[in-house]
PDB file of C-alpha atoms in Angstrom:
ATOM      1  CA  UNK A 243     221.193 102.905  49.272  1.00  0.00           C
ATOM      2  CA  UNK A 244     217.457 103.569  48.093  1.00  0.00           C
ATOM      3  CA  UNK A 245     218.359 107.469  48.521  1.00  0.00           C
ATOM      4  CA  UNK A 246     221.524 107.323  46.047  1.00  0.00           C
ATOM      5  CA  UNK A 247     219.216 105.148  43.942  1.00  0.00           C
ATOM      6  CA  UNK A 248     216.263 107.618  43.494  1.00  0.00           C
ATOM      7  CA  UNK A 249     218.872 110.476  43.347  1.00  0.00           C
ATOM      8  CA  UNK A 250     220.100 109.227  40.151  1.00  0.00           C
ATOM      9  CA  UNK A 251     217.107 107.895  38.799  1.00  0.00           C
ATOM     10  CA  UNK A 252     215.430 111.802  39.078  1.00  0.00           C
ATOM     11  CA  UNK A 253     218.825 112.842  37.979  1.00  0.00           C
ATOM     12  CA  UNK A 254     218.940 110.808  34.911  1.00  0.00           C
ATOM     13  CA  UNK A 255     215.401 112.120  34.050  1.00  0.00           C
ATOM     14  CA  UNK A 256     216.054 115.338  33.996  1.00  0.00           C
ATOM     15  CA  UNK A 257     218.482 114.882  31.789  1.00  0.00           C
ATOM     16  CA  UNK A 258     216.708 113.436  29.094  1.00  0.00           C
ATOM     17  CA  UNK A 259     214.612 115.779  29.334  1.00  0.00           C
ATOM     18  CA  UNK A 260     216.910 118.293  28.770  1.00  0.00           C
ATOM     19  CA  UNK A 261     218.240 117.166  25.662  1.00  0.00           C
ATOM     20  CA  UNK A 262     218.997 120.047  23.369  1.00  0.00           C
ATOM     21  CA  UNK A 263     221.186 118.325  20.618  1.00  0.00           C
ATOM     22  CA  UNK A 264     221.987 115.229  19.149  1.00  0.00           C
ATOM     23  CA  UNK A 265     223.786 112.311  21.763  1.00  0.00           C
ATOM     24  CA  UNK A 266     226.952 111.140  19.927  1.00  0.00           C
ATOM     25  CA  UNK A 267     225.863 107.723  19.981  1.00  0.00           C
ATOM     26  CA  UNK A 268     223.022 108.365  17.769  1.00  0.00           C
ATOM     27  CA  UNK A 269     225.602 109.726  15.276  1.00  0.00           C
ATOM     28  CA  UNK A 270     228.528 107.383  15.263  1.00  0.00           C
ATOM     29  CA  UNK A 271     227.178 103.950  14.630  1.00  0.00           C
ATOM     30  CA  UNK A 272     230.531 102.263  16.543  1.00  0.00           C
ATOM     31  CA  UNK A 273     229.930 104.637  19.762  1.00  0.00           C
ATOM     32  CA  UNK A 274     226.059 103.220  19.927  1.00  0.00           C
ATOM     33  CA  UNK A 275     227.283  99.144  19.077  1.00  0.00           C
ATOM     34  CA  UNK A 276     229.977  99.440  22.599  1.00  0.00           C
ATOM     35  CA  UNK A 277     227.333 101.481  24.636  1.00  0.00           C
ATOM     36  CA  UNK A 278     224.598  98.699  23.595  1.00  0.00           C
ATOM     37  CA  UNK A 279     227.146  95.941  23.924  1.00  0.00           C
ATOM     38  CA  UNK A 280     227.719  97.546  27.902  1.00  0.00           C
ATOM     39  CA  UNK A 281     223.565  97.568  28.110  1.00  0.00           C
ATOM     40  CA  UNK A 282     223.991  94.075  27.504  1.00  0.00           C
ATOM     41  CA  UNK A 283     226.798  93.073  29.443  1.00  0.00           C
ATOM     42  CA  UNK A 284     225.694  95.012  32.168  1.00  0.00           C
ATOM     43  CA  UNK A 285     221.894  95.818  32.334  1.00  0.00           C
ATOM     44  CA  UNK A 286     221.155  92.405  30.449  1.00  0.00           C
ATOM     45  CA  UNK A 287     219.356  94.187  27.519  1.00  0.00           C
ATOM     46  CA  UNK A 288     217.081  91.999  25.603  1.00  0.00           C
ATOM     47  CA  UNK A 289     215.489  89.217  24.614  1.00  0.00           C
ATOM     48  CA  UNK A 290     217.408  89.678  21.222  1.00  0.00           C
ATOM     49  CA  UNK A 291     214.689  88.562  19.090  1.00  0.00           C
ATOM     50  CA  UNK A 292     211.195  89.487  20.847  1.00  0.00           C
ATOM     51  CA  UNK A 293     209.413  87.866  18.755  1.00  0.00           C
ATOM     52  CA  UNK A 294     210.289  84.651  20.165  1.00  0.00           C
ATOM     53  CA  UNK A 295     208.339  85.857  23.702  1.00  0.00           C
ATOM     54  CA  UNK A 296     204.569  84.717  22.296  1.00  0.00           C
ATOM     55  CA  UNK A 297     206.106  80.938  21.092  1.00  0.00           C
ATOM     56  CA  UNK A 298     208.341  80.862  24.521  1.00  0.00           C
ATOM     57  CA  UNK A 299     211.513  80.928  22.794  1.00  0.00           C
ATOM     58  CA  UNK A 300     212.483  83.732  25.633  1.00  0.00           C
ATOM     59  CA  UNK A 301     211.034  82.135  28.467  1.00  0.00           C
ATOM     60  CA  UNK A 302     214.430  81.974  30.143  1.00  0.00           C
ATOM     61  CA  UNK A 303     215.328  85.427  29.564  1.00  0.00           C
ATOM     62  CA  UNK A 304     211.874  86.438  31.096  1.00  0.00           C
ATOM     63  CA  UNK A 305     212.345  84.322  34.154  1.00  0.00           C
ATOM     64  CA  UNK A 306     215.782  86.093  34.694  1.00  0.00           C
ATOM     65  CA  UNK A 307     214.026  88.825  34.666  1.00  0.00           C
ATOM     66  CA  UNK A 308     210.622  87.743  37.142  1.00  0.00           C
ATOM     67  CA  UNK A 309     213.425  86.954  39.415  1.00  0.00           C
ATOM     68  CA  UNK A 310     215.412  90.237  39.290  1.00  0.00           C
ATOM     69  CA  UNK A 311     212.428  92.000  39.941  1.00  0.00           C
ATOM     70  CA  UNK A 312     211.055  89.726  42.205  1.00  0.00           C
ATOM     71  CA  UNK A 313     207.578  89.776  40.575  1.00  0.00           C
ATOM     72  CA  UNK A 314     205.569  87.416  38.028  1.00  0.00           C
ATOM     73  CA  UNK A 315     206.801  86.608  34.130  1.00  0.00           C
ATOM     74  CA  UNK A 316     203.596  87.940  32.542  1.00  0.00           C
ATOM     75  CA  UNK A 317     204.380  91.223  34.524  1.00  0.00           C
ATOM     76  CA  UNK A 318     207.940  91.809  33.696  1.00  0.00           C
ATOM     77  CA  UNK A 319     207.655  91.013  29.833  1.00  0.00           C
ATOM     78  CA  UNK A 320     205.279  93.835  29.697  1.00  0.00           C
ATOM     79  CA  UNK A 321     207.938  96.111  31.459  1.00  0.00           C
ATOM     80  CA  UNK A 322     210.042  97.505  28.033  1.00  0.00           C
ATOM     81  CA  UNK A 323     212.180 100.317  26.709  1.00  0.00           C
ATOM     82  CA  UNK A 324     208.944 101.418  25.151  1.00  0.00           C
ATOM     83  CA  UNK A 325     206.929 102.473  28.431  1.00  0.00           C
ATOM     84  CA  UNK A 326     210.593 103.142  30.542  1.00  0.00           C
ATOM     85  CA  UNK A 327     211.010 106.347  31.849  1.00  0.00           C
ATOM     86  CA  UNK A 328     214.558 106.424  29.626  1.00  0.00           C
ATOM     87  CA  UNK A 329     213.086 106.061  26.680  1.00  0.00           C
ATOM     88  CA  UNK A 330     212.951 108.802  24.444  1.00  0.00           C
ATOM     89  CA  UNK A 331     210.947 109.539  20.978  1.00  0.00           C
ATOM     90  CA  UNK A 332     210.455 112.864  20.716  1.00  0.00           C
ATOM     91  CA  UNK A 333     210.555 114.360  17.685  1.00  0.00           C
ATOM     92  CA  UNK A 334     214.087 115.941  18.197  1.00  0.00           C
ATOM     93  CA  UNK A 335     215.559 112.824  18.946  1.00  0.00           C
ATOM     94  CA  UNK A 336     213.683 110.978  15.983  1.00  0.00           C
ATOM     95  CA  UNK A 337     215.229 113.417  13.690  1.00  0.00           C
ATOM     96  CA  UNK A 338     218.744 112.410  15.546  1.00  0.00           C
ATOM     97  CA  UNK A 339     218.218 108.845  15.175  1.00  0.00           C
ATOM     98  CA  UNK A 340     217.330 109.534  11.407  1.00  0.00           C
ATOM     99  CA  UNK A 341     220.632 111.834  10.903  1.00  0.00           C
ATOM    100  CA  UNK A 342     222.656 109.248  12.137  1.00  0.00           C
ATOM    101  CA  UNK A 343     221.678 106.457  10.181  1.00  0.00           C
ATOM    102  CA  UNK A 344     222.561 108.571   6.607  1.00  0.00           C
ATOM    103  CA  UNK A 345     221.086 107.942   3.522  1.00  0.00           C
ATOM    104  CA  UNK A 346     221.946 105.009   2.907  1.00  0.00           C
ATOM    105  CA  UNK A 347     218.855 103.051   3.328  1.00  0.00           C
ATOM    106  CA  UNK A 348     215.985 104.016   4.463  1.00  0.00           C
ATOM    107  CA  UNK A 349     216.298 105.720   7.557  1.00  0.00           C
ATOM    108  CA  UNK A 350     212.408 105.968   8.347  1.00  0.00           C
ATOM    109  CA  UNK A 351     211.140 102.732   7.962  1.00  0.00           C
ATOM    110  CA  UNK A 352     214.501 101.303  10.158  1.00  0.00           C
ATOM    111  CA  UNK A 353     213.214 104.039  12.864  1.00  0.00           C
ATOM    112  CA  UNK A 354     209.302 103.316  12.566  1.00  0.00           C
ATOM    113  CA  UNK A 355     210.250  99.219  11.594  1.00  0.00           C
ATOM    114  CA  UNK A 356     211.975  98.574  15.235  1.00  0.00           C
ATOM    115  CA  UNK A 357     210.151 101.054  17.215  1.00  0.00           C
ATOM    116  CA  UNK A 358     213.973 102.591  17.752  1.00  0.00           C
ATOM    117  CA  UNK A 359     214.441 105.151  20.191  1.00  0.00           C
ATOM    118  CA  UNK A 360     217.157 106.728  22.290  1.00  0.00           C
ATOM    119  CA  UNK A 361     218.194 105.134  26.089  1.00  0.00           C
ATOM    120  CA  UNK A 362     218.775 108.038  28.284  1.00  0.00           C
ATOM    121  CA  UNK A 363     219.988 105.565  30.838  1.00  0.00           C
ATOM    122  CA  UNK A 364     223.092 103.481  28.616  1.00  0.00           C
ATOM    123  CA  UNK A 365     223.282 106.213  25.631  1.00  0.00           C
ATOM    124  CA  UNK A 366     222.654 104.151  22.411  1.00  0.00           C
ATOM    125  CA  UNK A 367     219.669 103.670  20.470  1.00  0.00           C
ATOM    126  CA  UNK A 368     217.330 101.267  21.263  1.00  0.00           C
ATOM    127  CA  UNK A 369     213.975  98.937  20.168  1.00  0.00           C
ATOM    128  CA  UNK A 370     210.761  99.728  21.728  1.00  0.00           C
ATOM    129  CA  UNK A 371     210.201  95.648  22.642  1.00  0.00           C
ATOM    130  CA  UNK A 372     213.340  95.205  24.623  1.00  0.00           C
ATOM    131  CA  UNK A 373     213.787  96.058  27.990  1.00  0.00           C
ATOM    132  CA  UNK A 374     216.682  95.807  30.583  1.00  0.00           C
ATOM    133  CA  UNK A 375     217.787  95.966  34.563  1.00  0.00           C
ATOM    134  CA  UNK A 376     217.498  99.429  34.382  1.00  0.00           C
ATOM    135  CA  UNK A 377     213.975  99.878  33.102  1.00  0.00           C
ATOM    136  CA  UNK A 378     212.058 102.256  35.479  1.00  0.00           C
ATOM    137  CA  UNK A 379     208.319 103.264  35.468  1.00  0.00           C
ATOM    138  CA  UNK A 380     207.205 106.413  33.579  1.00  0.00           C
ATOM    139  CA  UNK A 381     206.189 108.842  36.042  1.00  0.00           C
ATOM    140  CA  UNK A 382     202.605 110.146  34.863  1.00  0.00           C
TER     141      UNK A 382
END
């Protein structure tokens, strides 16, 4: 079981790093709202409002989470989609993120505002202070 595990776990990061153009989920906002709903549903992506997590409005999120990963709260709620392995703000995909949303708005401070960025692992665009089940360690 750990083999198929770390199979697709190096499998899934070479893939985003071999991104060459824009995921369809960063382009069609209904494609990125179902994949996100499945990140959810399945990977339990969250806490939907962060900033609850310093007043311990998320404190039962968090322990669902100490006890997933079998570790402490304070050491989980600093595991997010900003310092996962799936995360991805490069440039490139910046400049996806920002076609996508149009020009209706502002598409910069909605990128730089919620620290968006694109999950290689559930394909839909996500905020740098969530996390989820599927979080993995950046390899350095």
């Amino acid at each position: 079981m750990a083999d198929v595990y770390t199979t697709m776990m190096t499998q899934l990061r070479q893939e985003a790093q071999g991104l060459e153009q824009c995921p369809k989920a960063t382009q069609d906002i209904k494609l990125n709202m179902r994949h996100r709903q499945d990140a959810i549903n399945q990977a339990k992506y969250g806490p939907a409002n962060p900033q609850l997590d310093e007043s311990g409005g998320n404190k039962e999120f968090w322990a669902a989470y100490a006890e997933k990963f079998r570790d402490s709260i304070e050491n989980v709620m600093t595991m997010r989609c900003g310092n996962c392995t799936f995360f991805n703000r490069t440039p490139a995909m910046l400049a996806c993120i920002e076609k996508g949303l149009g020009p209706q708005g502002d598409p910069e401070t909605a990128i730089e505002g919620g620290e968006l960025g694109y999950c290689q692992a559930w394909d839909f665009k996500c905020a740098s202070m969530r996390t989820c089940f599927s979080w993995a360690s950046k390899q350095e």
